[in-house]
Amino acid sequence: MNMKSARRIVARKRDVGISRLKVDSSALKKIKEAITGSDLETLMKDNVFTIKGKGQSKGRARVLKAKKRLGRRKGKGTRRGTRNSRTKFHENWIKKVRAQRKYILELSKNKKIDKEKYRDLYKKIKGGFFRSKGHIDSYLSKK
């Protein structure tokens, strides 16, 4: 039997697509000798034809990713979770600390605090003592 028709018949019997059928290359002669569908069934039992697994298409996922890269699909209806859960806590902390460090550097350059006070404030910022720049101001006005 012709290989093309054999694959078509086996695919129909196994209820899979032709592209999912894998043929054992050592049994090509047996397939050519097969004449009827029952001959092919015996070959199926001998595992001459194996079925490849079904995959999961990434085509739609790629399209969505491309849209998200362009800034789409980020509206209010898409969001699940609070603002804090959507932006990482550590990233927020980094932003806050950088702003505070920049602020005390400005104070130091403008001679509003000396080097010792700068180091003290720097360490307190690192330890998470201050909530904001305003908190630093109130701390300095009390001391």
XYZ file of C-alpha atoms in Angstrom:
143
model
C 0.000 0.000 0.000
C 1.097 3.536 -0.691
C 2.579 5.264 2.399
C 0.402 8.342 1.968
C -2.843 6.377 1.890
C -1.684 4.098 4.728
C -1.058 7.092 6.958
C -4.405 8.589 5.996
C -6.281 5.365 6.846
C -4.464 4.871 10.168
C -5.027 8.517 11.114
C -8.752 8.157 10.424
C -8.949 4.945 12.498
C -7.009 6.434 15.410
C -8.957 9.725 15.143
C -5.851 11.906 14.908
C -4.360 14.192 12.280
C -1.918 12.812 9.734
C 0.851 15.072 11.027
C 0.600 13.485 14.488
C 1.349 9.987 13.162
C 4.917 8.792 13.422
C 5.940 5.812 11.325
C 8.660 3.360 12.327
C 11.204 3.558 9.505
C 12.270 -0.082 9.946
C 8.746 -1.296 9.056
C 8.380 0.486 5.706
C 8.467 -2.812 3.836
C 5.619 -4.227 5.974
C 3.506 -1.148 5.261
C 4.014 -1.530 1.499
C 2.958 -5.188 1.751
C -0.222 -4.316 3.662
C -3.289 -4.379 1.436
C -6.365 -3.950 3.653
C -7.297 -1.851 6.652
C -7.131 -4.936 8.874
C -3.493 -5.401 7.804
C -2.829 -1.876 8.988
C -4.593 -2.629 12.284
C -2.195 -5.504 12.945
C 0.673 -3.110 12.245
C -0.876 -0.665 14.719
C -0.847 -3.390 17.369
C 2.841 -3.996 16.581
C 3.480 -0.274 17.303
C 4.600 0.531 13.776
C 2.500 3.699 13.977
C 2.910 5.848 17.083
C 0.968 8.990 17.906
C 2.823 12.155 18.845
C 1.534 14.101 21.826
C -0.750 17.065 21.453
C 0.956 20.398 22.100
C -0.384 23.697 23.334
C -0.256 26.475 20.784
C 1.630 29.598 21.832
C 0.305 31.650 18.929
C -2.413 33.433 20.895
C -0.046 33.930 23.832
C 2.491 35.609 21.542
C -0.166 37.979 20.204
C -1.210 38.933 23.751
C 2.408 39.455 24.781
C 2.997 41.754 21.816
C -0.081 43.805 22.733
C 1.042 44.067 26.361
C 4.478 45.204 25.185
C 2.726 48.040 23.351
C 0.954 48.988 26.588
C -2.459 47.512 25.764
C -4.652 45.327 28.013
C -3.686 47.127 31.216
C -6.938 48.974 31.882
C -9.058 48.838 35.025
C -11.084 45.880 33.779
C -7.982 43.707 33.402
C -6.528 44.397 36.832
C -6.800 41.880 39.633
C -5.332 42.825 42.985
C -4.553 46.112 44.691
C -2.075 48.711 43.539
C 0.409 47.450 46.120
C 0.164 43.867 44.945
C 0.685 44.915 41.327
C 3.876 46.888 42.083
C 6.442 44.933 44.005
C 7.053 45.976 47.603
C 10.827 45.916 47.173
C 10.680 48.210 44.133
C 8.625 50.718 46.127
C 11.154 50.512 48.946
C 14.028 51.160 46.509
C 12.245 54.237 45.101
C 11.616 55.600 48.588
C 15.178 55.000 49.813
C 16.734 56.562 46.712
C 14.573 59.665 47.082
C 15.482 59.994 50.772
C 19.198 59.543 50.112
C 19.066 62.160 47.368
C 17.315 64.521 49.777
C 19.890 64.195 52.569
C 22.677 64.615 49.989
C 21.077 67.931 48.988
C 20.879 68.959 52.640
C 24.540 68.072 53.067
C 25.602 70.055 49.979
C 23.594 73.087 51.161
C 25.398 72.853 54.543
C 22.146 72.282 56.448
C 23.579 69.111 58.009
C 27.173 68.139 58.751
C 28.945 64.928 57.717
C 28.267 63.117 61.008
C 24.564 63.910 60.839
C 24.543 62.830 57.172
C 26.023 59.425 58.071
C 23.550 59.016 60.931
C 20.581 59.832 58.673
C 21.955 57.573 55.917
C 22.077 54.598 58.283
C 18.597 55.354 59.594
C 17.281 55.457 56.013
C 18.925 52.104 55.314
C 17.230 50.675 58.393
C 13.820 51.910 57.227
C 13.414 54.437 60.036
C 11.904 57.213 57.897
C 8.571 56.946 56.119
C 9.170 59.875 53.755
C 11.181 63.032 53.095
C 8.713 64.941 55.264
C 9.447 62.557 58.106
C 13.166 63.377 57.743
C 12.326 67.108 57.992
C 10.240 66.630 61.124
C 13.001 64.483 62.659
C 15.603 67.194 61.960
C 13.405 69.998 63.344
C 12.925 68.107 66.630
C 16.668 67.576 67.110
